[in-house]
Amino acid sequence: MLHRYPKRVPIIMLALTVLLVFYPLWGPVLIGDGSDFFLEKLTLMLILGLFAMSLDLLVGVVGLVSLGHALFFGLAGYTLALASPSYSAASLWWMMPLVMLVSALAALVIGALVLRTRGIFFIMTTLAFGQMLYYLVSDASFTGGSDGVFIMFKPTLAIGELTLIDLESPLQFFYFVMGMTLLTYLFLHWLIRSYFGQVLDGIHDNEHRMQALGYATYGYKLAAFVISGVLAGVAGMLAAMQYGFANPAQLGWHLSGEVLMMVILGGMGTLFGPLLGAFAYELLHYAFEHLTLYWQLLMGLTIILIVLVLPKGLAGLILDPPRLRLPRVGVGGLLRPRPAASTKARLGLAGHHKHEEG
Amino acid sequence: MSNTPLLSTRGLTCRFGGLTAVDRVDFDVRPGQVHAILGPNGAGKSTLINLLSGELRPSEGEIHYRQHPIHGLPAHRVARLGIGRSHQKTNIFPRLSCLENCRLAARIHLGGVIASWRSRAAARQVDERAEQALATCLLTHRASTPASAMSYGEQRQLQIAMVLATAPTLMLLDEPLAGMGREETSRVTGLLRALRDDYTLVLIEHDMDSVFALAEQITVMVDGRVLETGTTAAIRGSEKVRDVYLGRHQQEQA
Ligand SMILES: Nc1ncnc2c1ncn2[C@@H]1O[C@H](COP(=O)(O)OP(=O)(O)OP(=O)(O)O)[C@@H](O)[C@H]1O
Ligand SMILES: [Mg+2]
C-alpha cells in the first residue's frame, strides 16, 4: 500500500535512464568539446544519486535525520586508497567486499551508539562522529593529512586475464557506475516494500506503537543504519575511484549537509526523488558556478525557493503535478473553491503522503 | 477458578517530577476476568496501563505477570509475553490498509519479519491470524480500506483488532469507547463482551453503562491512589465510591 506510485514515475525514470545510456550519442552533438568533461560530471551525479538514496533510507523512510552520513562515504574512499597497492591495481573483487565490510562495521558501532539518542541529539551525535573522523584523517600522517591519499591505479574488474570492464576508461566507468546506481535503486525499491520496509515505515509513523506490538525497534533501526552505511560506502568508493584520491573533504559535515539537501530537494522517502535531487543539485551547482563567484549564495536562495514552492521536493512535482490551468478571469473564477486539492491525497490514499498525527 | 492473579502489582509508583501520577498501587487481575479501572480525569489510569505495558518504568514498586517480575522490561518484551494494549489516542498506521495494520501486529508474534520472508507457511499464518482478528472486530468488509479512510469508530475497532492479532493473553484497553456515538458504543461493547470468554481484559472506561455491563471487577482510582477495589456489585453499592466518584460523575452529567 505504501510507496505505491502512479505509472508515470517508472516511465519518467526509465526515460531518463535511456537518455543517460545514450549520452555518448547525443552528448558530443549537443555539448561539443565539453562532452568528455560532462560525462565525468554525469558519473559524479550518479554516484551522488546513489549516496542520496542511501541517506533517504534513514531520513525519508525511518525518519532519522543524520548529519554525519559523509563519514561512511569518506571512510570507504580511504579504505580503498589505503588498501590499494601503490604500484599496481587492486582487484575490485577484493576491494568492494572489503569496503562494504568496513562500512558495515563502522555503521554497526556508530549506529549502536547514536541510535540510543533521539531527535536533535541524534543529529548532534551523528555530526560529532563525522567530525571526529574528519579531524582524525586531517591530522594523521598515514592518511596523508589534509592532502589525502592518492589512488594511482583504479581497481580492475577482471576474471583471470579477461578484463570485464575497464574502469580506467571514463565511458566504461560511467556505465559501471550507472549499473551500480540502478542496482542500488532496485534493491532499495524492493527493501522499502518488503516486510522489513513496512516495519521501518511503522517506526517512522509511531515508534511507541510498534514497540507495544512487540517490535524491538532498536534492532530494526540499527539494521537500516547499517544498510544505509554500506550503500554510502559503495558510493564513496566509486567517488574515490572517480577522483583518484581520498581526502578529508569527502567525509566532512559539508558533504553530509549537501547530501541531506539533495534528499530534501528531491523529496524525502520516495527514493527516486533523492536520485533526481542529486542531479538537480549538481546541475544547479554547475550552472551557478559558471555564472558567478557568489554561486553558493545563489544556490542557497534557489534551494530555499524550491523547498518553499515544492514542500515534497521534485518527487512531489511528479506525484502531484500542479495543474497548469490559469484561473478564469473574473472574481467568480478566482473565488471558486479549488477543485478538491486531491481529496484522495488528503485522506492519505496516495501512499506517499505522510500523516501528521501520531 | 484459580486464585493466583495473572498480573499483580505491589506498591507501584510513578512520579513525573513532583507529581505522583500513580501512588503505591496494589492491583490484581485474575485470569479470565474483565477488570475495569474507573476514575476521574488525571487519576492516573493511563499511567498505570503504561507501567503495566512497559511503556513507562515505575519509580518504585513491582509488577508480576504469571509470577514473574516484568517491571523494567522494555515494552516490546512485555508485548511478546502476551500483554497487548491499545492506546487512549487512536493509534493505528493510517497509510496502511486495515488488513496490513493487523498483519503488522500478527507478524512479530509469528516469528517476525525474517520468518515471513523465508517461509510461505509463516506468511500464510500471519494472513490467517490478521483476517481472523478483523473478522472478530467486524471489519472484514474493510480489509483493504486504508485505515485513514475509515470512520473514527471503525478506527477504534481496528485498534482492538490489532491487539487481537498479537494473540495476547491479557489485553489492556485504554478507553476503547472514547468519543464514540451511541450506536458505535453498543457495537463495540458487544464486541468486548464477545472477547470476555477468551481473554483477560483490563479496561479503562468512562462509560458507566458499558463498565457495569462488562466488568466483573472494578478498581476505582483517584489522584493516583486506589480508592476502592471489588466486584462490580460491591463498587456500585460502595458509599465511598459514590461520594467521591460516581456522585461527581452524576453531578457533571446533570
Ligand atoms: N508523560 C508525562 N509527564 C508528566 N506528567 C504526566 C505524564 N503523563 C501523565 N502525566 C500526568 O499524570 C497525571 C495522570 O495522568 P493519566 O493520563 O494517567 O490520567 P488518566 O487517569 O488516564 O486521565 P484521563 O481520564 O484524562 O485519560 C495527570 O496529572 C497527567 O497530567
Ligand atoms: Mg487516560
XYZ file of C-alpha atoms and ligand atoms in Angstrom:
644
model
C 0.000 0.000 0.000
C 2.746 2.384 0.946
C 5.064 3.695 -1.714
C 2.680 2.858 -4.485
C 3.317 5.392 -7.178
C 1.487 6.236 -10.367
C 2.820 4.703 -13.562
C 4.379 7.929 -14.713
C 7.097 7.544 -12.092
C 8.718 4.416 -13.567
C 8.116 5.807 -17.057
C 9.931 9.052 -16.295
C 12.749 7.217 -14.548
C 13.109 4.801 -17.441
C 13.140 7.647 -19.950
C 15.871 9.430 -18.000
C 17.880 6.210 -17.805
C 17.638 5.706 -21.558
C 18.675 9.306 -22.052
C 21.757 8.698 -19.910
C 22.587 5.401 -21.604
C 22.700 7.132 -24.964
C 24.679 10.113 -23.742
C 27.689 9.153 -25.907
C 25.438 9.663 -28.946
C 23.818 12.987 -28.120
C 26.403 14.433 -25.756
C 29.077 15.364 -28.298
C 26.451 16.778 -30.688
C 24.819 18.932 -28.047
C 27.785 19.898 -25.931
C 30.688 19.567 -28.349
C 34.166 19.801 -26.840
C 32.984 19.761 -23.274
C 31.219 16.449 -23.620
C 34.029 14.370 -22.103
C 34.134 16.648 -19.113
C 30.373 16.497 -18.768
C 30.495 12.707 -18.916
C 32.563 12.811 -15.737
C 30.070 15.221 -14.213
C 27.273 12.812 -15.032
C 29.242 9.970 -13.478
C 29.605 12.015 -10.314
C 25.890 12.812 -10.304
C 25.087 9.100 -10.494
C 27.436 8.443 -7.580
C 25.852 11.221 -5.542
C 22.438 9.871 -6.503
C 23.407 6.521 -5.024
C 24.681 8.327 -1.942
C 21.471 10.335 -1.592
C 19.316 7.213 -1.899
C 21.303 5.561 0.877
C 20.581 8.541 3.126
C 16.922 8.537 2.110
C 16.546 5.131 3.737
C 17.389 6.801 7.046
C 15.910 10.262 6.645
C 12.890 9.564 4.480
C 11.928 6.042 5.422
C 12.868 5.642 9.095
C 12.760 9.352 9.880
C 16.284 9.589 11.281
C 17.986 12.810 10.239
C 21.718 12.156 10.064
C 24.221 14.944 9.652
C 27.163 12.585 9.536
C 26.399 10.452 6.549
C 29.539 11.511 4.682
C 31.501 9.611 7.305
C 30.746 6.343 5.509
C 31.308 7.910 2.111
C 34.755 9.178 3.070
C 35.729 6.170 5.136
C 35.132 3.969 2.092
C 37.345 6.208 -0.042
C 40.162 5.987 2.493
C 39.689 2.242 2.807
C 40.111 1.859 -0.936
C 43.048 4.245 -1.097
C 44.930 2.726 1.825
C 44.232 -0.885 0.886
C 45.267 -0.451 -2.756
C 48.881 -1.339 -3.546
C 50.973 1.668 -4.614
C 52.416 0.331 -7.839
C 49.733 -1.886 -9.253
C 45.993 -2.054 -9.498
C 43.878 -3.797 -6.886
C 41.089 -6.161 -7.838
C 37.588 -4.861 -7.350
C 36.554 -8.384 -6.354
C 38.562 -7.800 -3.186
C 38.113 -4.076 -2.745
C 34.350 -3.996 -2.983
C 33.694 -6.592 -0.236
C 36.398 -5.003 1.888
C 34.855 -1.555 1.587
C 31.401 -2.926 2.319
C 32.675 -4.822 5.337
C 34.480 -1.799 6.776
C 31.413 0.386 6.189
C 29.155 -2.191 7.795
C 31.351 -2.488 10.870
C 31.650 1.272 11.227
C 27.886 1.672 10.822
C 27.239 -1.083 13.343
C 29.415 0.504 16.015
C 28.367 4.094 15.351
C 24.717 3.138 14.856
C 24.648 1.181 18.111
C 25.675 4.369 19.908
C 23.838 7.132 18.049
C 20.544 5.226 17.921
C 20.362 5.474 21.693
C 19.653 9.152 21.223
C 16.643 10.827 19.680
C 15.684 13.919 17.771
C 18.127 16.787 17.957
C 20.575 14.652 19.950
C 20.653 12.113 17.150
C 21.530 14.862 14.696
C 24.231 16.153 17.034
C 25.836 12.778 17.685
C 25.942 11.823 14.012
C 27.541 15.191 13.312
C 30.024 14.637 16.131
C 31.084 11.229 14.831
C 31.553 12.648 11.353
C 33.703 15.466 12.656
C 35.746 13.116 14.812
C 36.777 11.089 11.800
C 37.287 14.269 9.801
C 39.847 15.631 12.264
C 41.425 12.234 12.670
C 42.212 11.830 8.970
C 43.112 15.500 8.584
C 45.799 15.196 11.266
C 47.075 11.651 10.993
C 50.145 11.043 8.841
C 49.132 7.640 7.483
C 46.106 9.262 5.875
C 48.203 11.956 4.263
C 46.807 14.737 6.445
C 44.791 17.366 4.667
C 46.217 16.330 1.271
C 44.677 12.892 1.474
C 45.834 9.719 -0.252
C 46.175 9.187 -3.979
C 44.907 6.139 -5.758
C 47.452 5.582 -8.519
C 45.603 2.812 -10.303
C 41.907 2.240 -10.405
C 40.949 -1.265 -9.363
C 40.442 -3.797 -12.125
C 37.339 -5.799 -12.759
C 38.562 -8.991 -14.420
C 38.186 -12.746 -14.457
C 41.702 -14.138 -14.789
C 43.273 -12.243 -17.662
C 39.949 -11.162 -19.105
C 39.013 -7.581 -18.234
C 35.263 -7.341 -17.865
C 35.064 -3.597 -17.535
C 37.995 -1.246 -17.973
C 37.373 1.142 -15.117
C 40.154 3.442 -16.332
C 38.039 4.281 -19.355
C 35.712 7.146 -18.423
C 32.939 5.805 -20.603
C 33.110 2.280 -19.227
C 33.368 3.649 -15.703
C 30.271 5.749 -16.400
C 28.309 2.647 -17.374
C 29.670 0.754 -14.414
C 28.533 3.484 -12.025
C 25.179 3.617 -13.760
C 24.810 -0.115 -13.215
C 25.665 0.213 -9.521
C 23.213 3.071 -9.045
C 20.495 1.135 -10.822
C 21.170 -1.953 -8.703
C 21.002 0.141 -5.555
C 17.745 1.686 -6.677
C 16.187 -1.702 -7.371
C 17.456 -3.125 -4.107
C 16.094 -0.233 -2.022
C 12.859 -0.228 -4.008
C 12.377 -3.858 -3.049
C 13.542 -3.366 0.529
C 11.182 -0.464 1.216
C 8.215 -2.501 0.014
C 9.192 -5.625 1.915
C 8.020 -6.573 5.402
C 11.176 -5.007 6.732
C 10.344 -1.762 4.990
C 6.849 -1.831 6.438
C 8.323 -2.061 9.908
C 10.583 0.901 9.146
C 7.558 2.875 7.956
C 5.758 1.910 11.127
C 8.672 3.148 13.208
C 8.607 6.415 11.294
C 4.868 6.831 11.878
C 4.790 5.762 15.503
C 7.659 4.013 17.196
C 5.820 3.559 20.509
C 3.021 1.722 18.814
C 5.481 -0.623 17.113
C 7.058 -1.393 20.463
C 3.669 -2.000 22.025
C 3.002 -4.513 19.246
C 6.203 -6.319 20.171
C 8.774 -4.936 17.730
C 12.269 -4.370 19.063
C 12.551 -1.173 17.090
C 16.154 -0.516 18.027
C 17.280 -3.603 16.114
C 15.340 -2.619 13.020
C 16.746 0.894 13.096
C 20.243 -0.465 13.518
C 19.761 -2.786 10.542
C 18.590 0.156 8.439
C 21.542 2.217 9.646
C 23.995 -0.497 8.602
C 22.403 -0.991 5.168
C 22.441 2.749 4.657
C 26.077 2.962 5.740
C 27.165 0.142 3.418
C 25.473 1.779 0.428
C 27.016 5.134 1.314
C 30.337 3.270 1.415
C 29.795 1.915 -2.086
C 29.101 5.454 -3.274
C 32.212 6.731 -1.507
C 34.356 4.036 -3.052
C 33.095 4.904 -6.526
C 33.748 8.588 -5.852
C 37.308 7.895 -4.737
C 37.846 5.866 -7.914
C 36.482 8.725 -9.959
C 38.579 11.421 -8.256
C 41.667 9.234 -7.994
C 42.165 10.171 -4.343
C 40.593 10.166 -0.917
C 40.723 13.370 1.078
C 39.117 14.830 4.197
C 36.525 16.818 2.242
C 34.907 13.511 1.332
C 33.852 12.960 4.927
C 33.213 16.403 6.378
C 29.942 17.851 7.567
C 29.819 19.994 4.443
C 29.204 16.968 2.262
C 26.831 15.494 4.859
C 24.808 18.688 4.634
C 24.873 18.684 0.843
C 23.596 15.133 0.549
C 20.841 15.945 3.030
C 19.867 18.863 0.806
C 19.776 16.557 -2.218
C 17.378 14.279 -0.332
C 15.130 17.167 0.717
C 15.300 18.804 -2.689
C 14.335 15.520 -4.329
C 11.594 14.573 -1.888
C 12.203 12.549 1.251
C 11.135 8.944 1.441
C 10.475 8.487 -2.254
C 13.835 7.059 -3.330
C 13.528 8.246 -6.914
C 13.215 11.793 -5.582
C 16.627 11.923 -3.899
C 18.170 10.367 -7.013
C 16.734 13.211 -9.067
C 17.650 15.594 -6.270
C 21.319 14.722 -6.628
C 21.206 15.506 -10.339
C 19.292 18.730 -9.786
C 21.646 19.853 -7.037
C 24.741 19.183 -9.094
C 23.293 20.763 -12.223
C 22.391 23.892 -10.260
C 25.824 23.893 -8.705
C 27.424 23.537 -12.123
C 25.304 26.240 -13.706
C 25.749 28.794 -10.913
C 29.464 28.158 -10.597
C 29.827 29.315 -14.174
C 27.613 32.320 -13.680
C 29.062 33.992 -10.654
C 31.616 33.876 -7.901
C 28.832 34.062 -5.375
C 27.322 30.811 -6.581
C 26.815 29.489 -3.066
C 24.571 32.388 -2.203
C 22.569 31.883 -5.367
C 22.432 28.158 -4.733
C 21.152 28.643 -1.192
C 18.449 31.037 -2.330
C 17.363 28.748 -5.138
C 17.095 25.765 -2.840
C 15.101 27.721 -0.282
C 12.805 28.819 -3.061
C 12.345 25.312 -4.426
C 11.659 23.860 -0.994
C 9.121 26.612 -0.295
C 7.317 26.077 -3.574
C 7.645 22.287 -3.538
C 7.494 21.069 0.057
C 7.589 17.475 -1.183
C 10.516 18.150 -3.435
C 10.897 17.248 -7.074
C 9.160 13.936 -6.390
C 6.081 15.877 -5.292
C 6.124 17.618 -8.650
C 5.853 14.256 -10.384
C 3.470 12.595 -7.940
C 1.063 15.543 -7.681
C 1.639 17.568 -10.805
C 0.396 21.111 -10.305
C -2.493 21.987 -12.521
C -1.299 24.491 -15.031
C -4.769 25.761 -15.814
C -4.949 29.509 -15.486
C -7.614 30.853 -13.160
C -10.610 32.087 -15.043
C -10.798 35.796 -15.397
C -13.283 37.468 -13.118
C -13.967 37.329 -9.434
C -16.191 34.259 -9.701
C -13.418 32.198 -11.190
C -10.894 33.264 -8.596
C -13.113 32.747 -5.602
C -14.421 29.368 -6.608
C -13.129 26.778 -4.170
C -10.294 24.858 -5.672
C -11.449 21.556 -7.137
C -10.698 19.464 -4.046
C -6.926 19.557 -3.821
C -6.891 15.820 -4.296
C -9.271 14.516 -1.643
C -7.635 11.179 -2.142
C -4.301 12.613 -1.193
C -5.661 14.284 1.903
C -7.180 11.084 3.120
C -3.803 9.524 2.719
C -4.958 7.164 -0.007
C -1.995 8.030 -2.118
C 0.762 6.168 -0.392
C 3.383 8.856 -0.250
C 1.532 11.246 1.975
C 2.810 11.238 5.496
C 0.273 11.629 8.224
C 0.918 14.188 10.858
C -0.865 12.642 13.750
C 0.985 10.041 15.857
C -11.269 -20.698 39.458
C -7.640 -20.191 40.234
C -6.847 -17.659 42.854
C -3.373 -16.737 41.667
C -3.581 -13.477 39.810
C -2.409 -13.365 36.197
C -0.991 -9.938 36.824
C -0.344 -8.186 40.075
C 1.360 -5.016 41.203
C 2.678 -4.134 44.635
C 3.420 -0.601 45.721
C 3.522 0.543 42.117
C 4.503 4.189 41.935
C 5.253 6.546 39.075
C 6.392 10.114 39.542
C 6.720 12.833 36.939
C 8.898 15.417 38.628
C 6.943 16.494 41.660
C 3.700 14.868 40.536
C 2.932 11.334 41.712
C 0.692 10.076 38.936
C 0.468 6.539 40.301
C 0.859 6.205 44.047
C 1.585 2.858 45.756
C -0.961 0.906 43.765
C -1.669 -2.734 44.578
C -3.638 -4.221 41.751
C -4.542 -7.826 40.948
C -6.022 -9.148 37.748
C -7.363 -12.681 37.853
C -7.259 -14.813 34.747
C -10.371 -14.746 32.606
C -11.831 -11.668 34.223
C -12.768 -8.269 32.926
C -11.266 -5.760 35.283
C -12.305 -2.165 34.777
C -10.422 0.855 36.066
C -12.541 3.869 36.840
C -11.531 7.298 37.921
C -11.823 10.981 37.127
C -9.577 12.666 34.571
C -5.984 12.732 35.682
C -6.490 9.924 38.191
C -3.522 8.050 36.749
C -5.379 5.323 34.870
C -3.454 5.648 31.622
C -0.205 5.965 33.520
C -0.982 2.698 35.268
C -1.563 0.987 31.912
C 1.657 2.495 30.578
C 3.503 0.998 33.526
C 1.918 -2.413 33.010
C 2.767 -2.425 29.297
C 6.370 -1.367 29.856
C 5.957 1.961 28.104
C 6.888 3.685 31.362
C 9.274 2.486 34.038
C 7.944 2.525 37.586
C 9.702 4.832 40.029
C 9.028 2.229 42.689
C 7.141 -0.995 43.128
C 6.798 -4.292 41.356
C 4.766 -5.846 38.585
C 4.432 -9.608 38.333
C 2.974 -11.424 35.367
C 2.421 -15.143 35.860
C 4.527 -14.731 38.967
C 7.500 -13.404 37.038
C 8.706 -9.871 37.602
C 8.240 -7.738 34.477
C 8.886 -4.241 35.815
C 11.870 -2.832 33.980
C 11.301 -4.904 30.835
C 11.081 -2.814 27.652
C 7.657 -2.506 26.023
C 8.371 -4.907 23.182
C 9.403 -7.663 25.577
C 6.235 -7.197 27.611
C 4.204 -7.383 24.401
C 5.916 -10.633 23.443
C 4.927 -12.130 26.790
C 1.304 -11.835 25.725
C 0.277 -8.467 27.122
C -1.338 -6.488 24.335
C -2.542 -2.941 24.684
C -4.447 -0.246 22.888
C -3.939 3.453 23.439
C -6.337 6.133 24.548
C -5.494 8.154 21.447
C -6.322 6.365 18.212
C -3.082 4.785 17.305
C -3.138 2.965 14.016
C -0.998 3.242 10.918
C -3.120 5.495 8.754
C -1.385 4.803 5.472
C -1.760 1.034 5.730
C -4.921 -0.847 4.940
C -6.930 -2.437 7.714
C -5.563 -5.870 6.928
C -1.990 -4.612 6.703
C -2.317 -2.996 10.108
C -3.312 -6.353 11.543
C -0.607 -8.200 9.629
C 1.994 -5.905 11.110
C 0.662 -6.814 14.534
C 0.466 -10.553 13.854
C 3.822 -10.912 12.129
C 6.067 -10.132 15.054
C 4.353 -12.804 17.131
C 4.732 -15.420 14.423
C 8.472 -15.429 14.003
C 8.915 -11.864 12.832
C 9.939 -10.384 9.536
C 12.545 -12.995 8.678
C 10.193 -15.950 9.135
C 7.615 -14.331 6.864
C 10.324 -13.758 4.311
C 11.642 -17.256 4.439
C 8.597 -19.434 4.575
C 5.321 -19.195 2.833
C 3.627 -21.136 5.594
C 4.631 -18.489 8.132
C 3.350 -15.734 5.864
C 0.044 -17.562 5.440
C -0.276 -17.973 9.182
C 0.151 -14.221 9.549
C -2.579 -13.621 6.985
C -4.927 -16.038 8.677
C -4.488 -14.523 12.072
C -4.871 -10.986 10.740
C -8.054 -11.923 8.891
C -9.415 -13.619 11.961
C -8.766 -10.549 14.083
C -10.581 -8.397 11.533
C -13.487 -10.799 11.457
C -13.793 -10.769 15.239
C -13.868 -6.982 15.162
C -16.461 -6.943 12.370
C -14.139 -5.277 9.900
C -13.764 -7.954 7.230
C -15.561 -5.804 4.679
C -12.972 -3.084 5.301
C -9.889 -5.287 4.911
C -8.382 -3.397 2.003
C -9.535 0.075 3.030
C -6.753 2.415 4.126
C -7.106 2.976 7.842
C -7.149 6.730 7.362
C -10.267 6.491 5.200
C -12.379 4.811 7.852
C -14.758 6.380 10.332
C -13.489 7.172 13.803
C -15.453 4.301 15.317
C -14.042 1.854 12.806
C -10.534 3.056 13.581
C -11.154 2.300 17.240
C -12.359 -1.169 16.248
C -9.235 -1.635 14.171
C -7.173 -0.740 17.174
C -8.742 -3.596 19.088
C -8.255 -5.878 16.085
C -4.538 -5.074 16.085
C -4.250 -6.061 19.719
C -6.125 -9.276 18.969
C -3.800 -10.042 16.069
C -0.921 -10.223 18.511
C -2.780 -13.147 20.138
C -2.421 -11.791 23.656
C -3.388 -13.463 26.901
C -4.056 -10.184 28.637
C -5.457 -7.133 26.868
C -5.053 -3.654 28.285
C -7.570 -1.351 26.644
C -7.381 2.363 27.341
C -10.818 3.888 26.764
C -11.832 1.758 23.782
C -15.183 3.544 23.614
C -13.902 7.101 23.897
C -15.522 9.543 21.528
C -17.952 7.046 20.013
C -21.550 7.647 19.150
C -24.316 5.645 20.770
C -24.588 3.052 18.022
C -20.848 2.557 17.810
C -20.634 2.252 21.569
C -23.159 -0.549 21.663
C -21.443 -2.302 18.754
C -18.027 -2.206 20.409
C -19.464 -3.096 23.809
C -20.902 -6.195 22.160
C -17.536 -6.917 20.651
C -15.811 -6.610 24.020
C -18.413 -8.862 25.567
C -17.526 -11.496 22.986
C -13.846 -11.205 23.922
C -14.638 -11.875 27.569
C -14.655 -15.625 27.115
C -11.205 -15.909 25.584
C -9.146 -13.137 27.096
C -8.377 -11.425 30.323
C -9.211 -7.759 29.941
C -8.135 -4.659 31.791
C -10.357 -1.867 30.686
C -10.293 1.849 31.347
C -13.646 3.343 30.546
C -15.721 6.348 31.444
C -18.970 4.986 30.054
C -20.664 3.644 33.188
C -23.314 1.584 31.453
C -20.684 -0.288 29.484
C -18.477 -0.779 32.521
C -21.288 -2.196 34.600
C -22.340 -4.406 31.703
C -18.867 -5.767 31.059
C -16.743 -5.769 34.168
C -16.572 -8.351 36.914
C -14.018 -6.471 38.976
C -13.679 -2.722 39.285
C -10.870 -0.644 40.698
C -11.570 2.999 41.335
C -8.600 5.352 41.236
C -8.429 8.918 42.490
C -5.309 11.081 42.496
C -3.061 8.166 41.640
C -4.296 6.003 44.512
C -6.685 3.093 44.612
C -9.841 4.294 46.321
C -11.634 1.003 46.295
C -11.446 -2.332 44.554
C -14.060 -5.059 44.383
C -16.747 -6.786 42.413
C -18.999 -4.706 40.227
C -21.875 -5.090 42.659
C -19.708 -4.076 45.603
C -18.426 -0.979 43.829
C -21.930 0.000 42.784
C -23.007 -0.201 46.380
C -19.962 1.477 47.879
C -20.766 4.762 49.575
C -17.206 5.926 49.391
C -17.120 5.484 45.650
C -20.485 7.102 45.252
C -19.376 10.124 47.224
C -16.042 10.627 45.605
C -16.549 9.469 42.102
C -19.991 8.411 41.000
C -21.526 11.404 42.709
C -19.177 13.729 40.970
C -19.836 11.916 37.750
C -23.580 12.337 38.075
C -23.204 15.976 39.003
C -21.174 16.542 35.894
C -23.820 14.917 33.798
C -26.644 16.845 35.401
N 4.494 11.826 30.496
C 4.005 12.603 31.492
N 4.744 13.603 32.011
C 4.273 14.378 33.006
N 3.058 14.236 33.551
C 2.265 13.266 33.075
C 2.693 12.404 32.020
N 1.699 11.522 31.761
C 0.700 11.829 32.599
N 1.036 12.860 33.400
C 0.193 13.427 34.467
O -0.133 12.392 35.333
C -1.482 12.506 35.783
C -2.227 11.248 35.437
O -2.406 11.192 34.036
P -3.130 9.997 33.287
O -3.008 10.221 31.845
O -2.610 8.706 33.804
O -4.629 10.193 33.772
P -5.929 9.397 33.351
O -6.497 8.841 34.578
O -5.627 8.472 32.245
O -6.854 10.577 32.838
P -7.866 10.649 31.602
O -9.158 10.116 32.084
O -7.934 12.111 31.314
O -7.269 9.864 30.486
C -2.032 13.745 35.113
O -1.940 14.812 36.027
C -1.115 13.975 33.935
O -1.023 15.340 33.636
Mg -6.125 8.309 30.292
